[in-house]
Amino acid sequence: MNCEVCQLKELEVEHFEIREVLRCILHTIVFHRALGLVRPKDVDLELFEITYVQCGDMELEKKIDEKIEQFISWVEKHPNKKSQICLSFFEVKNKQAKWFTPKTERLQWEQWYINLNVAQHPKAHSGKSHNSKVVIDPGESALEERMARRAVLEASLHEVLFQIIKFVNEKKDHVPPIPNLEGVVWFPHEITIPSSSDSAFGMDMIKRMLQTGHPTMLS
Amino acid sequence: MASSHGNSHSEAAKMEQIITEFYAKSLHIILESRTPYMSSRNYSGEQALSSPSSSSSSSSSVRPRDKWFNLALRECPAALENLDLWRQSHLEPLVVDVILVQRPLDCEPVKCSPKRDLVRNLSLKERYPYCCNYEQEEFGCEAKSEKIIERWVVQYDSRKIRDTNSGSRRLSSNTLHSLYKKSMLLLRSLYVTVRLLPAYKVYRDLNSSGQIRPFALTHRVASFAEPFTCREEAAMQRFGFTPVDTACGRLCLSVLYCSSLSDVSSESSTPMSPQLIPDYVGSPLTDPLKRFPSLPVTGSVAHAFPPSSSFSRRHSWSFDHYRASPPSVSFSPSPTYSEPHALISNQSSRFPPTIMPPHPPETSLVYKKDTSFDEYSPAFSPSPSSASPSLPIFIPGSHHSKPLLQSESAPFSERTAKLANSPAFCNKLNLPLRGIGSGSSKTDKTGGFMEAGTAVEKFSSLGKDDARQYSEVKISSSSSSRSFPDDLDDSDFPCPFDVDDEDVTDPGSRPESFGKNVPLCEPHVPGGLFPIKKSQDAAVGALVRMLRKAPPLRQDNSNSVKFCPEIWGNSSQEPNQPFKGQASVQRDDSSSVISSGLITSKTTTVALEELQSYREMKNLLLGQGNFLLNFGSPSMDSQPLN
């Protein structure tokens, strides 16, 4: 089975923007992979003039939020690092039981890489200068700067969303048949965030790729 | 979905059904996010927010339509309508044009942004004609500018030649499954895309609040596309979804869209800015405003009223520079008297009785007086200092009143005549013309016009000539050493709003009840606000004064009486029927007062006060309901004093 990989455009975000950006992207992807009966829910981002779509499932929302929180805490421990979040979809296949191996295996058929570059300086800036010298002038200029940056990010996020749409449009053959099970709304998936040690994360990914076969195409 | 029947015929039929449903779903998705009606979006949002319950409930209530492509959408009547039409033309291309309808902003009641006001000031005269055009167009259904901002095309390209043969052969449940899955994916990305395009912001703006926008979205569904001009096409971007191949053709979906709706959005954003609009429009008469969006739909004059009145009021007091003119219009008690009468008489003579109630003049006079009175008596104004814009306005106005009034009166009559004559008038009027709309059928409106702020605005909307006259009037008034407008702009303007807010909420019933009771109530509302806001002591004082000074009412009673029944009869639909009776009583008083005033030739001041007091009474009565009866009779008794 093909495993399609989509590398999304890197986004420069500030710390406080991570949550919204990730929610927007992750939900948009999952919505495209939710082929069960879905009652879509529109969500307006607070920081950006963007409306994205959720599946309207509380559990899914919770799961995604948890992962995002984990990611945020990871970012706090690893400032100034580019980071990657992987959302992968897989099929679960039964295989012959052997010692020390699970009875099921995951066959990944799609991976989405969300690339974030979390800018730390604004946060530090606000943290320090905020309290000590809340000077008006710098504040204003900083505000302008921030607005400009925000606009750029909004445009980039928009771009990423269209990247997702295009990918979904172009790559349809690898998507497994719609699950027939009642109540199954989306394909099984997993969100991988960098774990506490980078190497482990990398190893994990490599291992997984070896397990599931390699990506045939990079988009 | 496709069962493995293996019967190629049924498979083909299934495929066709999938395609048909794909069309339907596409149309539904597009229109659902492009046709603002009610607050569908909010509704869905709520539904979604309470997802646990809603999802469960929704799952239980899954409609067959929702099951298609496993995508449950909310109801979209527009889509259903068009779909029915489209189904008849089987598998024809489906072209959905999303059209942005823009009305000139200046004509909009909501147009309150400071920028706009500035503009208005600068080119006041020019603006007026513009407004007039707009109005006329509105009436004639021509004026608005329409622009296609999105063109969605859904079509099925069938490969005719070999597909009939090989297609059937190749059709299998597998391909059907694949087709279904791919169209599902396509529809999901359509669903997301529709929300990312610029037009969605327009839709969201339209739906996000009850505020009126100078633009609207509409749509056109057809099986063919009117070609764009090169220029139009150049301004648009295309996004093509990857077609879904079927056994014998392919499903195509694409959109041409305007990549920038900056003009619209910027326009809209300005008025929408939270600071300006909410204060201006939303706060004082929340309910009417909310009703607004529905107004155009209903088109009923009566409905138009309450909001319009509220709008007019706001305009006059706060932002509008027109309001400079309002004072001029309203102010002079004595001159007004004679002249309005003359005007009215003229009008009445022109108009058939049904259109023009015999005593419109009185009513108008009353209104004028009331408003002026508010300004007049410090006792009423909560903040005597500078807070009440009314004070400066009216006082100066009274001095200048004669010339101004004359000029006004003439235009006024003309205007009313025009209005009454134009059939479209009623429909279109609702927003801008509020008072007028009712006036078209009844002369009362004229009274409403006379009122300070409101009057001016209305006029502006009414006719070019009239508007010009008004503007002239305004200018003259301002030139006549009126400091008023400035004051308003600076500090005063917020104040009235606050007051208004209270008023609105308090009498609560008033806006609604009166709004519907078209003619009579409407005029009252604007004036009424001021009295209400005043302190109770002041009100009491006013009452006492009124009682003391109450003029004889008899003379015009007969007329007034006639008048009232008509009006109220019309408004009989209203839930507020109790008010009707009261209102009519008051009406009699006021009218009689006016007439008496004329006859007795009181001084301006006295007349103003009287009128004011009656106004006040009326408002109080209206607001308090039963209260009315008690006061109504005493006032009548006390009339002989003068």
CSV table of C-alpha atoms in Angstrom, one decimal, chain A residues 24 27-28 30-45 48-54 56-59 61 154 157-158 161-162 164-180 184-185 187, chain B residues 1 32 41 44-45 47-49 51-52 54-55 57-59 61-63 66-67 69-74 177-178 180-193 195-197 200-201 204-205 239-244 257:
chain,number,residue,atom,x,y,z
A,24,CYS,CA,-6.9,24.5,12.4
A,27,HIS,CA,-8.9,19.3,12.1
A,28,THR,CA,-8.9,20.3,8.5
A,30,VAL,CA,-9.0,14.9,9.8
A,31,PHE,CA,-12.1,16.3,8.3
A,32,HIS,CA,-10.9,15.3,4.9
A,33,ARG,CA,-10.3,11.8,6.2
A,34,ALA,CA,-13.6,11.4,8.0
A,35,LEU,CA,-15.6,9.6,5.5
A,36,GLY,CA,-18.2,8.4,7.9
A,37,LEU,CA,-21.3,10.4,8.5
A,38,VAL,CA,-20.1,13.8,9.5
A,39,ARG,CA,-22.0,16.8,10.7
A,40,PRO,CA,-19.5,19.5,10.0
A,41,LYS,CA,-18.9,22.3,12.4
A,42,ASP,CA,-17.5,25.6,11.4
A,43,VAL,CA,-15.0,27.2,13.7
A,44,ASP,CA,-13.7,30.7,13.4
A,45,LEU,CA,-10.2,31.2,14.5
A,48,PHE,CA,-7.0,34.9,12.2
A,49,GLU,CA,-9.8,35.5,9.9
A,50,ILE,CA,-10.0,32.0,8.9
A,51,THR,CA,-12.8,29.5,9.3
A,52,TYR,CA,-12.0,25.9,9.4
A,53,VAL,CA,-14.1,22.8,9.7
A,54,GLN,CA,-14.3,20.2,12.3
A,56,GLY,CA,-18.0,18.0,15.2
A,57,ASP,CA,-16.9,15.1,17.4
A,58,MET,CA,-16.0,16.0,21.0
A,59,GLU,CA,-13.7,13.0,21.5
A,61,GLU,CA,-11.5,17.4,19.5
A,154,GLU,CA,-2.6,34.3,8.3
A,157,LEU,CA,-1.9,29.4,7.1
A,158,HIS,CA,-4.3,30.0,4.4
A,161,LEU,CA,-5.0,24.9,4.2
A,162,PHE,CA,-5.1,25.1,0.4
A,164,ILE,CA,-4.2,20.3,2.2
A,165,ILE,CA,-7.1,20.7,-0.1
A,166,LYS,CA,-5.0,20.3,-3.2
A,167,PHE,CA,-3.3,17.3,-1.8
A,168,VAL,CA,-6.6,15.7,-0.9
A,169,ASN,CA,-7.8,16.4,-4.4
A,170,GLU,CA,-4.9,15.1,-6.2
A,171,LYS,CA,-4.3,12.0,-4.1
A,172,LYS,CA,-7.4,9.9,-3.8
A,173,ASP,CA,-6.4,6.5,-4.9
A,174,HIS,CA,-4.5,5.6,-1.8
A,175,VAL,CA,-7.3,6.2,0.5
A,176,PRO,CA,-8.7,3.0,1.7
A,177,PRO,CA,-12.3,2.0,1.2
A,178,ILE,CA,-14.7,3.7,3.4
A,179,PRO,CA,-15.0,1.8,6.6
A,180,ASN,CA,-18.3,0.1,6.7
A,184,VAL,CA,-16.8,4.8,12.5
A,185,VAL,CA,-16.4,8.3,11.2
A,187,PHE,CA,-9.8,6.4,9.5
B,1,MET,CA,-23.3,2.1,-1.2
B,32,GLU,CA,-25.4,27.0,2.5
B,41,ARG,CA,-24.6,30.2,10.7
B,44,SER,CA,-25.3,25.8,13.2
B,45,GLY,CA,-22.6,27.0,15.4
B,47,GLN,CA,-25.7,23.2,17.3
B,48,ALA,CA,-22.2,22.2,16.8
B,49,LEU,CA,-21.0,23.6,20.0
B,51,SER,CA,-22.0,18.7,19.9
B,52,PRO,CA,-22.5,15.9,22.4
B,54,SER,CA,-26.6,17.8,19.2
B,55,SER,CA,-24.6,15.0,17.6
B,57,SER,CA,-29.8,14.1,18.5
B,58,SER,CA,-28.7,14.8,15.1
B,59,SER,CA,-27.6,11.2,14.6
B,61,SER,CA,-32.5,12.6,13.1
B,62,VAL,CA,-30.4,11.9,10.1
B,63,ARG,CA,-32.2,12.7,7.0
B,66,ASP,CA,-27.6,13.7,4.9
B,67,LYS,CA,-26.6,10.2,4.3
B,69,PHE,CA,-21.7,11.2,0.9
B,70,ASN,CA,-22.0,11.0,4.7
B,71,LEU,CA,-22.2,14.7,4.9
B,72,ALA,CA,-25.0,16.1,7.0
B,73,LEU,CA,-25.7,19.7,6.1
B,74,ARG,CA,-28.1,22.0,7.7
B,177,HIS,CA,-17.3,2.5,-4.6
B,178,SER,CA,-14.3,4.3,-5.8
B,180,TYR,CA,-18.5,7.4,-4.3
B,181,LYS,CA,-15.4,7.6,-2.2
B,182,LYS,CA,-13.8,10.1,-4.4
B,183,SER,CA,-16.8,12.3,-4.7
B,184,MET,CA,-17.0,12.2,-1.0
B,185,LEU,CA,-13.5,13.4,-0.7
B,186,LEU,CA,-14.2,16.1,-3.3
B,187,LEU,CA,-17.2,17.3,-1.4
B,188,ARG,CA,-15.3,17.5,1.8
B,189,SER,CA,-12.7,19.6,0.2
B,190,LEU,CA,-15.4,21.7,-1.4
B,191,TYR,CA,-16.9,22.2,2.0
B,192,VAL,CA,-13.6,23.4,3.4
B,193,THR,CA,-12.8,25.5,0.4
B,195,ARG,CA,-15.1,28.6,3.8
B,196,LEU,CA,-11.7,29.8,2.8
B,197,LEU,CA,-12.7,31.9,-0.1
B,200,TYR,CA,-17.3,33.6,2.9
B,201,LYS,CA,-16.2,36.6,4.9
B,204,ARG,CA,-20.1,35.8,7.7
B,205,ASP,CA,-20.4,39.5,8.1
B,239,PHE,CA,-9.6,27.0,-8.5
B,240,GLY,CA,-10.2,23.7,-10.1
B,241,PHE,CA,-10.8,20.6,-8.0
B,242,THR,CA,-9.4,17.5,-9.4
B,243,PRO,CA,-12.1,15.9,-11.5
B,244,VAL,CA,-13.4,12.5,-10.4
B,257,TYR,CA,-13.7,33.8,-7.6
